[in-house]
Amino acid sequence: MRLPGQKTKIIATLGPASLKEKTVSAMVRAGMSVARLNFAHGDLKQHEKAVKLVRKVSEKLDRPIAILGDLPGVKIRVGEIEGGSVNLRRWQTVTLTTRNVTGNESVIPVQFKDFPKLVSKGDIIYLSDGFIALRVEEVRDQDVICKVLVGGTLFSHKGINIPKARLAIDAVTKKDLEFIEFSLEAGIDAVGISFVGSAYDVLKVRRFVDSHNGNLFLVAKIERPDAVRNFDEILNAADGVMIARGDLGVEMPIEKLPILQKKLVKRANCAGKPVITATQMLESMTHEKLPTRAEVTDVANAILDGTDAVMLSEETAVGKYPVEAVKMMAKIARTTEAYLDSMWASRTVEWKMNELKGRGPAKGTIKDAIARSIIEALNSLDIKYILTPTRTGQTARLIARFKPRQWILAFVTNEWVANTLMFSYGVYPFKVEETSEEEIIRVITGLGLVKEGDTVLLTKGTPIGKTVGTNTIRIFNV
């Protein structure tokens, strides 16, 4: 067996361009760890077909693949446009309407009946992740007359942002709850909660999932100023977070986004929770075989920031080169990770521990102390793998936040837990019947991952009084 070439996890969105067994298989071989289903597009039959396809490929390739269902939330969207798209020219007049019409170059339907109540004359409206800008000239009963300030091609169902507007409704809609029910029935591993404003939005979903006796890994999407202000409480309530830069870069000054990304990624690292960097990472590869130099640098910088996963959206959903986009992202990740490893190798243990000081619970836990001890051991010895039997995945994630150069091989008895570990940097999960030391050694030797004499580090849970969970490390030669 060969482990993936990169430790950074790659999330790829499935859509018309990639919903074929041959394409999904090629994407997994290229480095895809998580398949994303965008519930804002398509219907439940299509999503059910996608889930079955991913599970089929996972079984055939004998590779764990997580499935992330992205909830649409309360996002205001464009309706159906004739021919699928329209080109808006600068200074032309266009009407945004809540009437039931098919869009064209002069009239664009909006799928939100109270839309005219949200805007006033002079307001700026952004379409398609901010690429198109309109100025409100007049507001009528169901129509908003606008002047195009920045033109471009507008596709059906693209998002609409009004930075000054505040929607007085819950982030989690009735439609979202229906998608969550579907996710539980279909065996989806995780859901992305859109337009989270506070921990309440995450807890509402968690309570709903618990009431259905199900399991879902909850990823809070940070795409509103409220989410940034309440980030710590949201991070505490969620299982992971996504820095969704498309809407976030429209809802707040775009020049603040790079530094904000770094701060939020570091805070997620501190908590030992997976963080995804998303939106427009290799956008040009929707149409071109190669990305721009700026896009390559963007992906690399996200990895240097400490992100666990990077995400592809239109590039793999509707783009011309879905497999090539995954390959490119994997290539960037491998090169960047090699630089990260060299940085770590050239620094002392003291530097590492000072740099990572505070990356854990304020009072510390036994698992947190174990994770820190592992980092010191990795710097002192030539250790090939970190072997981590885990019931919930927490131990593996606490180690992963330090971004060690060794793979963290996690051994779990629950397939859902195994799949959720596909969101964490450098963690490769194995579903096993039992997590004894003997079984773990049997698995890694049987797969050819180690040879006689290799040094490995094993985390263990040894019963001492009332202590439960990981509390011991053992370093030995196979």
XYZ file of C-alpha atoms in Angstrom:
478
model
C 0.000 0.000 0.000
C 1.076 3.572 -0.721
C -0.143 6.505 1.333
C -1.269 9.671 -0.504
C 1.480 11.920 -1.814
C 0.345 14.907 0.266
C -0.857 15.332 3.850
C -3.047 18.367 3.102
C -6.561 17.115 2.473
C -8.228 18.042 -0.821
C -11.992 18.598 -0.947
C -13.459 18.452 -4.443
C -17.026 19.423 -5.362
C -18.913 16.933 -7.519
C -21.137 18.166 -10.330
C -21.962 17.638 -14.004
C -18.269 17.683 -14.958
C -17.241 14.985 -12.490
C -20.223 12.755 -11.687
C -18.842 9.734 -13.531
C -17.189 6.714 -11.960
C -14.080 7.028 -14.118
C -13.669 10.714 -13.221
C -14.270 10.277 -9.483
C -11.815 7.366 -9.415
C -9.197 9.486 -11.175
C -9.785 12.346 -8.741
C -9.303 10.032 -5.744
C -6.103 8.643 -7.230
C -4.942 12.220 -7.852
C -5.421 13.145 -4.175
C -9.099 13.872 -3.388
C -9.906 13.078 0.263
C -13.426 14.508 0.560
C -16.245 14.664 -1.985
C -18.423 17.771 -1.572
C -22.070 17.855 -2.616
C -23.457 21.370 -3.030
C -27.107 21.147 -1.987
C -27.763 24.563 -3.532
C -27.633 22.831 -6.926
C -29.241 19.647 -8.206
C -31.978 17.574 -6.566
C -32.019 14.805 -3.976
C -32.012 12.059 -6.606
C -28.811 13.436 -8.084
C -27.209 13.748 -4.657
C -28.256 10.215 -3.724
C -26.672 8.969 -6.952
C -23.484 10.881 -6.091
C -23.306 9.315 -2.607
C -23.645 5.809 -4.041
C -21.014 6.586 -6.668
C -18.491 7.814 -4.086
C -19.076 4.772 -1.856
C -18.625 2.475 -4.846
C -15.321 4.118 -5.802
C -14.153 4.051 -2.165
C -14.794 0.316 -1.961
C -13.189 -0.443 -5.332
C -10.040 1.552 -4.574
C -10.020 0.523 -0.896
C -9.534 4.171 0.069
C -11.482 6.118 2.716
C -13.414 9.062 1.234
C -15.518 11.418 3.308
C -18.673 13.006 1.910
C -19.530 16.613 2.823
C -23.019 17.911 2.132
C -23.029 21.712 1.878
C -26.297 23.241 3.112
C -27.655 26.200 1.089
C -28.686 28.254 4.139
C -30.394 31.622 3.707
C -28.290 32.754 0.765
C -30.200 34.932 -1.691
C -29.754 33.507 -5.169
C -30.429 34.354 -8.767
C -33.177 32.260 -10.363
C -33.182 30.472 -13.689
C -31.604 32.332 -16.616
C -32.422 31.537 -20.234
C -29.581 29.489 -21.679
C -27.962 29.179 -18.236
C -26.117 32.523 -18.309
C -26.254 36.132 -19.409
C -23.598 38.796 -19.999
C -24.161 42.040 -18.098
C -22.424 45.111 -19.568
C -21.161 48.105 -17.590
C -23.650 50.998 -17.309
C -26.581 48.988 -18.672
C -29.841 48.965 -16.718
C -31.052 45.651 -15.348
C -34.089 44.770 -13.220
C -33.842 42.315 -10.326
C -37.322 40.918 -9.743
C -39.120 38.512 -7.424
C -41.674 37.820 -10.179
C -41.745 34.288 -11.591
C -39.830 34.892 -14.824
C -36.924 33.386 -16.716
C -33.928 35.701 -16.703
C -32.365 37.495 -19.651
C -30.042 40.488 -20.154
C -32.629 42.963 -18.905
C -34.502 41.049 -16.172
C -32.911 38.787 -13.522
C -35.159 36.702 -11.212
C -34.325 36.629 -7.487
C -35.311 33.655 -5.319
C -36.249 35.641 -2.196
C -39.686 37.219 -2.014
C -38.710 39.996 0.432
C -35.682 41.046 -1.604
C -37.029 44.575 -2.484
C -37.461 45.295 1.260
C -33.743 44.721 1.891
C -32.401 47.467 -0.375
C -32.660 51.234 -0.864
C -31.625 53.623 -3.602
C -27.841 53.923 -3.746
C -27.121 50.517 -2.194
C -24.520 48.322 -3.881
C -25.519 44.757 -4.730
C -22.910 42.112 -5.533
C -23.548 39.038 -7.668
C -21.481 35.902 -8.239
C -19.045 36.186 -5.282
C -18.601 39.901 -5.882
C -17.443 39.686 -9.484
C -20.474 41.695 -10.643
C -21.578 44.927 -8.925
C -24.879 46.790 -9.320
C -26.102 50.106 -7.893
C -29.762 50.394 -6.883
C -31.492 53.198 -8.820
C -35.122 52.583 -7.859
C -37.156 50.153 -5.718
C -40.671 49.169 -6.753
C -43.158 46.589 -5.463
C -41.457 43.437 -6.803
C -38.678 45.035 -8.812
C -35.318 46.620 -8.050
C -33.984 48.716 -10.930
C -30.179 48.733 -11.037
C -27.250 50.162 -12.976
C -24.368 47.769 -13.713
C -21.108 49.145 -12.238
C -18.959 46.075 -12.864
C -20.145 43.722 -15.589
C -19.508 40.076 -16.326
C -21.159 36.743 -17.065
C -23.908 35.798 -14.618
C -24.970 32.150 -14.320
C -28.235 30.717 -13.000
C -28.463 30.234 -9.193
C -25.436 32.386 -8.398
C -25.411 34.148 -5.034
C -26.451 37.731 -4.266
C -24.791 39.744 -1.488
C -26.052 42.990 0.051
C -23.414 43.944 2.654
C -25.675 46.464 4.438
C -28.671 44.122 4.722
C -29.401 42.011 7.807
C -31.710 39.032 7.359
C -33.989 38.642 10.386
C -34.286 34.867 9.984
C -32.408 31.838 11.315
C -29.286 30.763 9.450
C -30.609 27.186 9.490
C -33.756 27.009 7.363
C -36.522 24.438 7.079
C -34.997 23.384 3.754
C -31.642 22.879 5.487
C -33.261 20.533 8.015
C -34.725 18.516 5.128
C -31.233 18.219 3.627
C -29.874 17.127 7.018
C -32.520 14.389 7.203
C -31.497 13.283 3.732
C -27.831 13.310 4.763
C -28.554 11.036 7.719
C -30.577 8.625 5.595
C -28.018 8.593 2.755
C -25.038 8.019 5.051
C -23.300 11.335 4.382
C -20.468 11.969 6.861
C -20.507 15.751 7.335
C -22.537 18.871 6.599
C -21.360 22.424 6.044
C -23.619 24.917 7.844
C -23.912 28.071 5.755
C -24.092 31.662 7.037
C -23.508 30.755 10.664
C -23.818 33.821 12.902
C -23.384 32.310 16.357
C -22.940 29.035 18.210
C -26.739 28.806 18.353
C -26.863 27.961 14.637
C -24.461 25.055 15.094
C -26.213 23.803 18.238
C -29.564 23.886 16.446
C -28.210 21.465 13.847
C -26.555 19.289 16.510
C -29.796 18.997 18.465
C -31.649 18.061 15.282
C -29.078 15.376 14.437
C -29.186 14.024 18.013
C -32.985 13.882 17.917
C -32.653 11.577 14.890
C -30.046 9.388 16.667
C -27.567 10.095 13.903
C -23.975 11.185 13.423
C -22.827 14.134 11.338
C -19.521 16.000 11.483
C -20.562 19.661 11.669
C -18.493 22.176 9.704
C -19.366 25.814 10.420
C -18.835 28.056 7.391
C -17.336 31.427 8.281
C -18.738 33.827 5.682
C -20.355 36.676 7.626
C -18.978 39.447 9.871
C -21.101 38.022 12.732
C -19.293 34.694 12.383
C -15.922 36.428 12.626
C -16.994 38.308 15.770
C -18.331 35.106 17.364
C -15.636 32.818 15.969
C -14.415 31.314 19.248
C -17.877 30.247 20.422
C -18.679 28.867 16.951
C -15.387 26.958 16.898
C -16.191 25.478 20.300
C -19.634 24.318 19.150
C -18.593 22.920 15.740
C -16.437 19.919 14.795
C -14.576 21.952 12.176
C -14.713 25.269 10.318
C -14.514 26.462 6.735
C -13.093 29.869 5.833
C -15.511 30.558 2.948
C -13.727 33.484 1.359
C -16.225 34.143 -1.436
C -19.051 35.589 0.641
C -16.728 36.697 3.431
C -14.750 38.816 0.964
C -17.941 40.551 -0.150
C -19.496 41.020 3.281
C -16.388 42.759 4.652
C -13.468 44.757 3.181
C -11.640 42.426 0.817
C -8.189 43.758 1.770
C -8.670 42.427 5.317
C -9.253 38.870 4.119
C -5.637 37.558 3.926
C -4.749 38.486 7.520
C -8.138 37.354 8.782
C -7.603 33.972 7.118
C -4.282 33.536 8.929
C -5.774 34.472 12.308
C -8.786 32.170 11.994
C -6.720 29.233 10.755
C -4.344 29.577 13.709
C -7.228 29.709 16.196
C -8.685 26.528 14.707
C -5.240 24.905 14.956
C -5.102 25.916 18.631
C -8.376 24.117 19.273
C -7.266 21.008 17.403
C -10.216 21.244 15.017
C -9.957 20.846 11.229
C -10.035 24.047 9.188
C -10.846 24.232 5.479
C -9.767 27.100 3.222
C -12.231 27.525 0.364
C -13.343 29.535 -2.668
C -11.571 30.476 -5.898
C -8.392 28.584 -5.062
C -7.741 27.445 -8.646
C -10.628 29.320 -10.269
C -8.943 29.764 -13.660
C -8.747 25.970 -14.021
C -12.503 25.975 -14.591
C -11.558 26.886 -18.165
C -7.759 26.577 -18.390
C -5.414 23.603 -17.990
C -3.023 25.587 -15.811
C -3.762 27.947 -12.893
C -2.417 31.457 -12.511
C 0.748 32.024 -10.506
C -1.312 33.955 -7.951
C -3.641 30.967 -7.447
C -0.709 28.603 -6.903
C 0.695 31.004 -4.319
C -2.732 31.254 -2.647
C -2.970 27.475 -2.163
C 0.606 27.288 -0.860
C 0.036 30.170 1.561
C -3.092 28.511 2.961
C -1.030 25.396 3.714
C 1.725 27.505 5.286
C -0.974 29.209 7.397
C -1.824 25.792 8.843
C -4.989 24.828 6.995
C -5.976 21.163 7.170
C -7.778 21.101 3.846
C -8.108 23.111 0.646
C -11.235 23.076 -1.480
C -12.144 23.041 -5.155
C -15.607 24.278 -6.160
C -16.476 25.127 -9.773
C -13.100 23.745 -10.873
C -14.314 20.157 -10.372
C -18.108 20.635 -10.415
C -18.523 22.295 -13.821
C -14.965 22.883 -15.018
C -13.294 21.417 -18.087
C -10.428 19.841 -16.152
C -11.618 18.347 -12.834
C -8.910 15.673 -12.583
C -6.149 18.084 -13.599
C -7.327 20.565 -10.936
C -6.988 17.928 -8.196
C -3.580 16.882 -9.538
C -2.387 20.479 -9.516
C -3.591 21.057 -5.969
C -1.847 17.874 -4.825
C 1.365 18.942 -6.559
C 1.301 22.349 -4.831
C 0.611 20.667 -1.485
C 3.512 18.203 -1.832
C 5.990 20.961 -2.667
C 4.760 23.233 0.137
C 4.783 20.420 2.701
C 8.396 19.615 1.821
C 9.256 23.220 2.696
C 7.284 22.960 5.943
C 9.185 19.780 6.879
C 12.537 21.460 6.212
C 11.498 24.415 8.383
C 10.621 22.107 11.256
C 13.782 20.055 10.864
C 15.964 23.160 11.100
C 14.416 24.444 14.341
C 14.879 23.312 17.916
C 12.284 21.662 20.107
C 12.194 24.843 22.223
C 11.321 26.932 19.172
C 8.571 24.525 18.179
C 6.991 24.456 21.598
C 7.168 28.252 21.939
C 5.672 28.732 18.469
C 2.836 26.343 19.281
C 2.347 27.489 22.850
C -1.303 27.687 23.734
C -2.450 25.391 20.912
C -4.793 23.453 23.131
C -7.220 23.753 26.046
C -6.388 26.533 28.518
C -5.867 24.180 31.469
C -4.519 21.365 29.331
C -5.588 17.723 29.294
C -3.761 14.418 29.415
C -4.309 14.022 25.649
C -2.948 17.519 25.058
C 0.161 16.758 27.117
C 0.642 13.483 25.232
C 0.440 15.346 21.903
C 3.125 17.793 23.016
C 5.374 14.975 24.234
C 5.044 13.314 20.838
C 6.345 16.437 19.089
C 9.437 16.431 21.294
C 10.009 12.731 20.602
C 9.666 13.215 16.848
C 12.465 15.746 16.868
C 14.811 13.450 18.829
C 14.335 10.138 17.024
C 13.963 8.831 13.489
C 10.315 7.805 13.808
C 8.534 6.557 10.704
C 4.878 6.727 11.775
C 2.677 7.888 14.622
C 0.212 5.071 15.366
C -2.959 6.244 17.082
C -5.812 3.982 18.131
C -8.736 6.338 18.740
C -12.420 6.048 19.529
C -13.508 9.590 18.575
C -10.563 10.830 16.495
C -9.634 13.508 19.046
C -6.143 12.191 19.827
C -5.211 12.110 16.137
C -6.460 15.686 15.663
C -4.585 17.009 18.683
C -1.381 15.624 17.187
C -2.274 16.806 13.667
C -2.464 20.459 14.776
C 1.342 20.442 15.103
C 1.648 19.407 11.428
C 4.360 16.758 11.995
C 6.271 15.457 8.971
C 5.284 11.862 9.858
C 1.930 10.433 8.859
C -0.495 9.883 11.719
C -2.043 6.452 11.151
C -5.341 6.369 13.053
C -7.010 3.035 13.887
C -10.742 3.145 14.569
C -13.557 0.646 14.831
C -16.230 3.051 13.567
C -16.352 3.791 9.827
C -17.945 7.222 10.315
C -15.131 8.310 12.651
C -12.617 7.012 10.103
C -14.211 9.093 7.344
C -14.330 12.272 9.448
C -10.555 11.997 9.987
C -10.176 12.641 6.256
C -10.635 16.337 7.108
C -7.476 16.449 9.255
C -3.963 17.179 7.982
C -1.626 14.207 7.834
C -4.101 11.698 9.289
C -4.812 8.464 7.415
C -7.533 6.315 9.035
C -7.847 2.547 9.060
C -11.125 0.823 9.912
C -10.266 -2.226 12.056
C -12.146 -4.764 14.146
C -10.065 -3.996 17.215
C -7.404 -1.431 18.151
C -4.987 -3.633 20.083
C -1.252 -3.128 19.569
C -0.975 -6.565 17.993
C -3.717 -5.815 15.454
C -2.176 -2.448 14.559
C 1.261 -3.998 13.947
C -0.358 -6.772 11.914
C -2.129 -4.213 9.699
C 0.870 -1.990 8.964
C 3.231 -4.914 8.333
C 0.666 -6.695 6.184
C 0.239 -3.579 4.040
C 3.992 -3.162 3.661
C 4.026 0.235 5.368
C 6.901 -0.788 7.668
C 9.804 -3.189 7.534
C 11.705 -4.899 10.315
C 13.706 -2.411 12.366
C 11.549 0.643 11.588
C 10.836 2.854 14.614
C 7.226 3.784 15.330
C 5.471 5.737 18.061
C 2.253 4.303 19.477
C -0.273 6.167 21.641
C -2.168 4.043 24.141
C -4.844 4.231 26.785
C -3.670 2.404 29.879
C -6.185 2.127 32.760
C -4.804 4.037 35.758
C -7.360 4.756 38.473
C -10.248 6.592 36.858
C -8.249 7.767 33.832
C -9.955 7.086 30.521
C -8.538 7.594 27.031
C -5.045 8.171 25.618
C -2.499 8.645 28.394
C 0.666 6.812 27.288
C 3.157 6.753 24.411
C 5.441 3.870 23.498
C 8.334 4.058 21.034
C 9.687 0.792 19.671
C 11.236 -0.951 16.675
C 8.960 -3.168 14.611
